[in-house]
Coordinates of C-alpha atoms in Angstrom, one line a residue:
X4 CA -0.3 16.4 2.7
X5 CA 0.3 14.2 -0.3
X6 CA -1.4 15.5 -3.5
X7 CA -3.9 13.4 -5.4
X8 CA -3.1 12.5 -9.0
X9 CA -4.7 11.5 -12.3
X10 CA -2.7 9.3 -14.5
X11 CA -3.7 8.3 -18.0
X12 CA -2.7 4.6 -18.5
X13 CA -2.8 4.6 -22.3
X14 CA -2.3 1.2 -24.0
X15 CA -1.2 -1.7 -21.8
X16 CA 2.2 -1.7 -23.5
X17 CA 3.0 1.6 -21.9
X18 CA 4.7 -0.3 -19.1
X19 CA 7.4 -1.4 -21.7
X20 CA 7.9 2.0 -23.3
X21 CA 10.6 4.6 -22.8
X22 CA 9.4 8.1 -23.5
X23 CA 8.8 11.4 -21.6
X24 CA 5.6 10.2 -20.0
X25 CA 7.0 6.9 -18.7
X26 CA 10.1 8.8 -17.5
X27 CA 7.8 11.0 -15.5
X28 CA 6.1 8.0 -13.9
X29 CA 9.4 6.2 -13.3
X30 CA 10.8 9.2 -11.5
X31 CA 7.7 9.8 -9.5
X32 CA 8.8 7.9 -6.4
X33 CA 12.1 9.9 -6.2
X34 CA 10.3 13.3 -6.0
X35 CA 7.3 12.4 -4.0
X36 CA 7.1 11.4 -0.3
X37 CA 6.7 7.7 0.1
X38 CA 3.0 7.0 0.9
X39 CA 1.9 4.5 3.5
X40 CA -0.8 3.2 1.1
X41 CA -2.2 3.8 -2.3
X42 CA -5.9 4.2 -3.3
X43 CA -6.4 3.7 -7.0
X44 CA -9.6 4.1 -9.0
X45 CA -9.3 2.2 -12.3
X46 CA -11.4 2.8 -15.3
X47 CA -11.2 -0.9 -16.0
X48 CA -13.1 -1.9 -12.9
X49 CA -16.7 -1.1 -13.3
X50 CA -19.4 -1.9 -10.7
X51 CA -22.8 -0.4 -10.0
X52 CA -22.0 -0.3 -6.2
X53 CA -18.8 1.3 -5.1
X54 CA -16.5 -1.6 -4.5
X55 CA -13.3 -1.7 -2.4
X56 CA -10.5 -4.1 -3.1
X57 CA -9.3 -6.1 -0.1
X58 CA -7.3 -9.0 -1.5
X59 CA -4.6 -10.4 0.8
X60 CA -2.4 -10.4 -2.3
X61 CA -3.7 -9.2 -5.7
X62 CA -3.6 -11.4 -8.7
X63 CA -2.5 -9.7 -11.9
X64 CA -5.3 -9.4 -14.5
X65 CA -4.4 -9.5 -18.2
X66 CA -7.5 -7.8 -19.5
X67 CA -6.3 -7.2 -23.0
X68 CA -5.2 -9.1 -26.1
X69 CA -2.8 -8.9 -29.0
X70 CA 0.1 -7.2 -27.1
X71 CA 3.7 -8.3 -26.5
X72 CA 4.2 -11.7 -24.9
X73 CA 6.3 -10.0 -22.1
X74 CA 3.2 -8.2 -20.8
X75 CA 1.5 -11.5 -20.0
X76 CA 4.4 -12.6 -17.8
X77 CA 4.4 -9.4 -15.7
X78 CA 3.1 -9.6 -12.2
X79 CA 2.3 -6.9 -9.6
X80 CA 1.7 -8.9 -6.3
X81 CA 0.7 -5.9 -4.1
X82 CA -1.5 -6.5 -1.1
X83 CA -4.4 -4.5 0.3
X84 CA -4.5 -2.9 3.7
X85 CA -7.4 -3.8 5.9
X86 CA -7.0 -0.7 8.1
X87 CA -7.2 1.6 5.1
X88 CA -10.1 -0.4 3.7
X89 CA -12.0 0.2 6.9
X90 CA -11.2 3.9 6.8
X91 CA -12.4 4.1 3.2
X92 CA -15.6 2.4 3.9
X93 CA -16.2 4.5 7.1
X94 CA -15.7 7.7 5.1
X95 CA -18.0 6.5 2.3
X96 CA -20.7 5.7 4.9
X97 CA -20.3 9.2 6.5
X98 CA -20.8 10.7 3.0
X99 CA -23.7 8.6 2.0
X100 CA -21.9 6.3 -0.4
X101 CA -22.8 2.7 -0.2
X102 CA -19.8 0.4 -0.6
X103 CA -18.9 -3.3 -0.5
X104 CA -15.6 -5.2 -0.3
X105 CA -14.1 -7.6 -2.8
X106 CA -11.5 -9.9 -1.4
X107 CA -10.9 -11.9 -4.6
X108 CA -10.5 -9.5 -7.6
X109 CA -7.0 -8.8 -8.8
X110 CA -5.5 -5.6 -10.3
X111 CA -6.5 -4.9 -13.9
X112 CA -4.0 -3.2 -16.3
X113 CA -5.5 0.2 -15.5
X114 CA -4.0 -0.3 -12.1
X115 CA -1.0 -2.5 -12.3
X116 CA 0.6 -0.9 -15.5
X117 CA 0.6 2.5 -13.8
X118 CA 1.7 1.1 -10.4
X119 CA 4.5 -0.9 -12.0
X120 CA 6.0 2.3 -13.4
X121 CA 5.4 4.3 -10.2
X122 CA 6.4 1.7 -7.6
X123 CA 7.9 -1.3 -9.4
X124 CA 8.7 -3.3 -6.2
X125 CA 5.0 -3.6 -5.3
X126 CA 6.0 -2.9 -1.7
X127 CA 3.3 -0.4 -0.8
X128 CA -0.2 -1.5 0.1
X129 CA -2.8 -0.8 -2.6
X130 CA -6.6 -0.5 -2.2
X131 CA -8.2 -0.8 -5.6
X132 CA -11.5 1.0 -6.1
X133 CA -14.2 0.6 -8.8
X134 CA -15.9 3.2 -10.9
X135 CA -19.6 3.5 -11.8
X136 CA -20.3 5.1 -15.2
X137 CA -24.0 5.6 -14.4
X138 CA -23.5 8.2 -11.7
X139 CA -23.7 11.9 -12.5
X140 CA -20.4 13.8 -12.7
X141 CA -21.2 15.8 -9.5
X142 CA -21.4 12.5 -7.6
X143 CA -18.2 11.2 -9.0
X144 CA -16.5 14.3 -7.7
X145 CA -18.1 13.8 -4.3
X146 CA -16.8 10.3 -4.0
X147 CA -13.3 11.5 -4.5
X148 CA -13.9 14.3 -2.0
X149 CA -15.1 11.9 0.6
X150 CA -11.6 10.4 0.8
X151 CA -9.7 13.7 0.8
X152 CA -8.8 13.6 4.5
X153 CA -6.8 10.4 3.9
X154 CA -4.2 12.5 2.1
X155 CA -3.3 13.9 5.5
X156 CA -2.4 10.4 6.6
X157 CA 0.1 9.9 3.8
X158 CA -2.3 8.0 1.6
X159 CA -1.8 8.5 -2.1
X160 CA -5.1 8.8 -4.1
X161 CA -4.9 8.1 -7.8
X162 CA -7.4 8.1 -10.6
X163 CA -6.3 6.0 -13.6
X164 CA -8.0 6.5 -16.9
X165 CA -7.7 8.8 -19.9
X166 CA -9.3 12.1 -21.0
X167 CA -9.4 11.2 -24.7
X168 CA -10.1 7.5 -25.1
X169 CA -11.8 6.4 -28.3
X170 CA -10.4 3.0 -29.4
X171 CA -12.3 3.2 -32.7
X172 CA -10.5 6.3 -33.8
X173 CA -7.0 5.2 -33.0
X174 CA -4.4 5.2 -35.7
X175 CA -1.8 2.6 -34.6
X176 CA 0.8 3.9 -37.1
X177 CA 0.3 7.6 -36.7
X178 CA 2.9 10.0 -35.3
X179 CA 0.6 13.0 -35.8
X180 CA -1.9 14.3 -33.2
X181 CA -5.5 14.6 -34.2
X182 CA -6.6 18.2 -33.8
X183 CA -10.0 17.3 -32.3
X184 CA -8.3 15.5 -29.5
X185 CA -6.1 18.5 -28.7
X186 CA -9.0 20.9 -28.8
X187 CA -10.9 18.7 -26.3
X188 CA -7.9 18.4 -24.0
X189 CA -7.2 22.2 -24.2
X190 CA -10.8 22.9 -23.1
X191 CA -10.4 20.3 -20.2
X192 CA -7.1 21.8 -19.2
X193 CA -8.5 25.4 -19.0
X194 CA -11.5 24.3 -16.9
X195 CA -9.4 22.1 -14.5
X196 CA -6.8 24.8 -13.9
X197 CA -9.6 27.3 -13.2
X198 CA -11.3 24.6 -11.0
X199 CA -14.5 25.2 -12.9
X200 CA -16.3 22.2 -11.8
X201 CA -19.7 23.5 -13.0
X202 CA -18.3 23.4 -16.6
X203 CA -16.5 20.1 -16.1
X204 CA -19.6 18.4 -14.9
X205 CA -21.3 19.5 -18.1
X206 CA -18.4 18.8 -20.4
X207 CA -20.3 16.6 -22.7
X208 CA -22.5 19.5 -23.8
X209 CA -19.9 22.2 -23.6
X210 CA -16.5 20.8 -24.6
X211 CA -15.5 20.7 -28.3
X212 CA -15.5 17.2 -29.7
X213 CA -16.6 15.6 -26.4
X214 CA -18.5 12.9 -28.3
X215 CA -15.3 11.8 -30.1
X216 CA -13.1 12.1 -27.1
X217 CA -15.4 10.5 -24.6
X218 CA -17.7 8.0 -26.4
X219 CA -18.0 6.2 -23.1
X220 CA -17.2 7.9 -19.8
X221 CA -15.5 5.2 -17.7
X222 CA -12.0 6.5 -18.5
X223 CA -13.0 10.2 -17.9
X224 CA -14.5 9.5 -14.4
X225 CA -11.1 8.9 -12.7
X226 CA -10.1 12.6 -13.5
X227 CA -13.2 13.8 -11.5
X228 CA -12.5 11.4 -8.7
X229 CA -8.9 12.5 -8.3
X230 CA -9.9 16.1 -8.6
X231 CA -12.5 15.7 -5.9
X232 CA -9.8 14.3 -3.6
X233 CA -8.0 17.6 -4.1
X234 CA -11.0 19.8 -3.3
X235 CA -9.5 21.2 0.0
X236 CA -7.0 23.5 -1.7
X237 CA -8.3 23.4 -5.3
X238 CA -4.9 23.8 -7.0
X239 CA -4.3 21.8 -10.2
X240 CA -1.1 21.4 -12.2
X241 CA -0.7 19.6 -15.5
X242 CA 2.5 17.7 -15.3
X243 CA 2.4 16.1 -18.7
X244 CA 0.4 15.7 -21.8
X245 CA 1.1 13.7 -25.0
X246 CA -0.6 11.2 -27.2
X247 CA -0.4 7.7 -28.5
X248 CA -1.8 6.5 -31.9
X249 CA -3.0 9.9 -33.0
X250 CA -5.4 10.7 -30.1
X251 CA -5.1 8.4 -27.1
X252 CA -4.1 10.9 -24.4
X253 CA -1.3 10.5 -21.9
X254 CA -1.8 13.1 -19.2
X255 CA -0.8 13.5 -15.6
X256 CA -2.6 16.0 -13.3
X257 CA -1.5 16.8 -9.8
X258 CA -4.1 18.2 -7.3
X259 CA -2.8 19.8 -4.2

């Protein structure tokens, strides 16, 4: 059974960078069984109804500005998989999750920047999935859990976001790490490793500096989705954690 994963996607320029985190992502395909398809929840695709990407070939969305020209030339022409789309929607229906298809939308940078590091040849089918910031955390977890059985069919489930994501507090020239960001992530780490979902669902009222770390929750949601997909065995492993620009977290969680 392939584990599910949470990847922080950081700034869009991460796809051009060479550091310990991007090294981990680039080596991922060499140490992980090749999946038959990839399901990816992106923090940058928000819908009020769970939406399932079904484009024949995805366009590449450049949903950012002010970065290197090279980024705007990159493409990730992956295609969806209608069989997997059907399986996803059937599972959602079985678990009481309403879903719709979108056959037009491309891949935003929360999806393609991560995928280009993981599988640069874009030769594995991808089913992009939206997130809904208005749902309670318990329901986010259940959405991921609804798809867990697909892991037994060699489908890789990924949540792409960031545990600490506050663009207003970034220091673009800083090489230091803000203590409040570390304290929040330390709390998250302890609760995820203990699989303390009760505390995680209430993180906003319990975790230190939650307001600073998660001013809006769309980037945190993919962690709960990926964790839900790992509910069968409830084993979590932090593979990496570092920071960009003082407090933008780059973390990778594996859920077996």
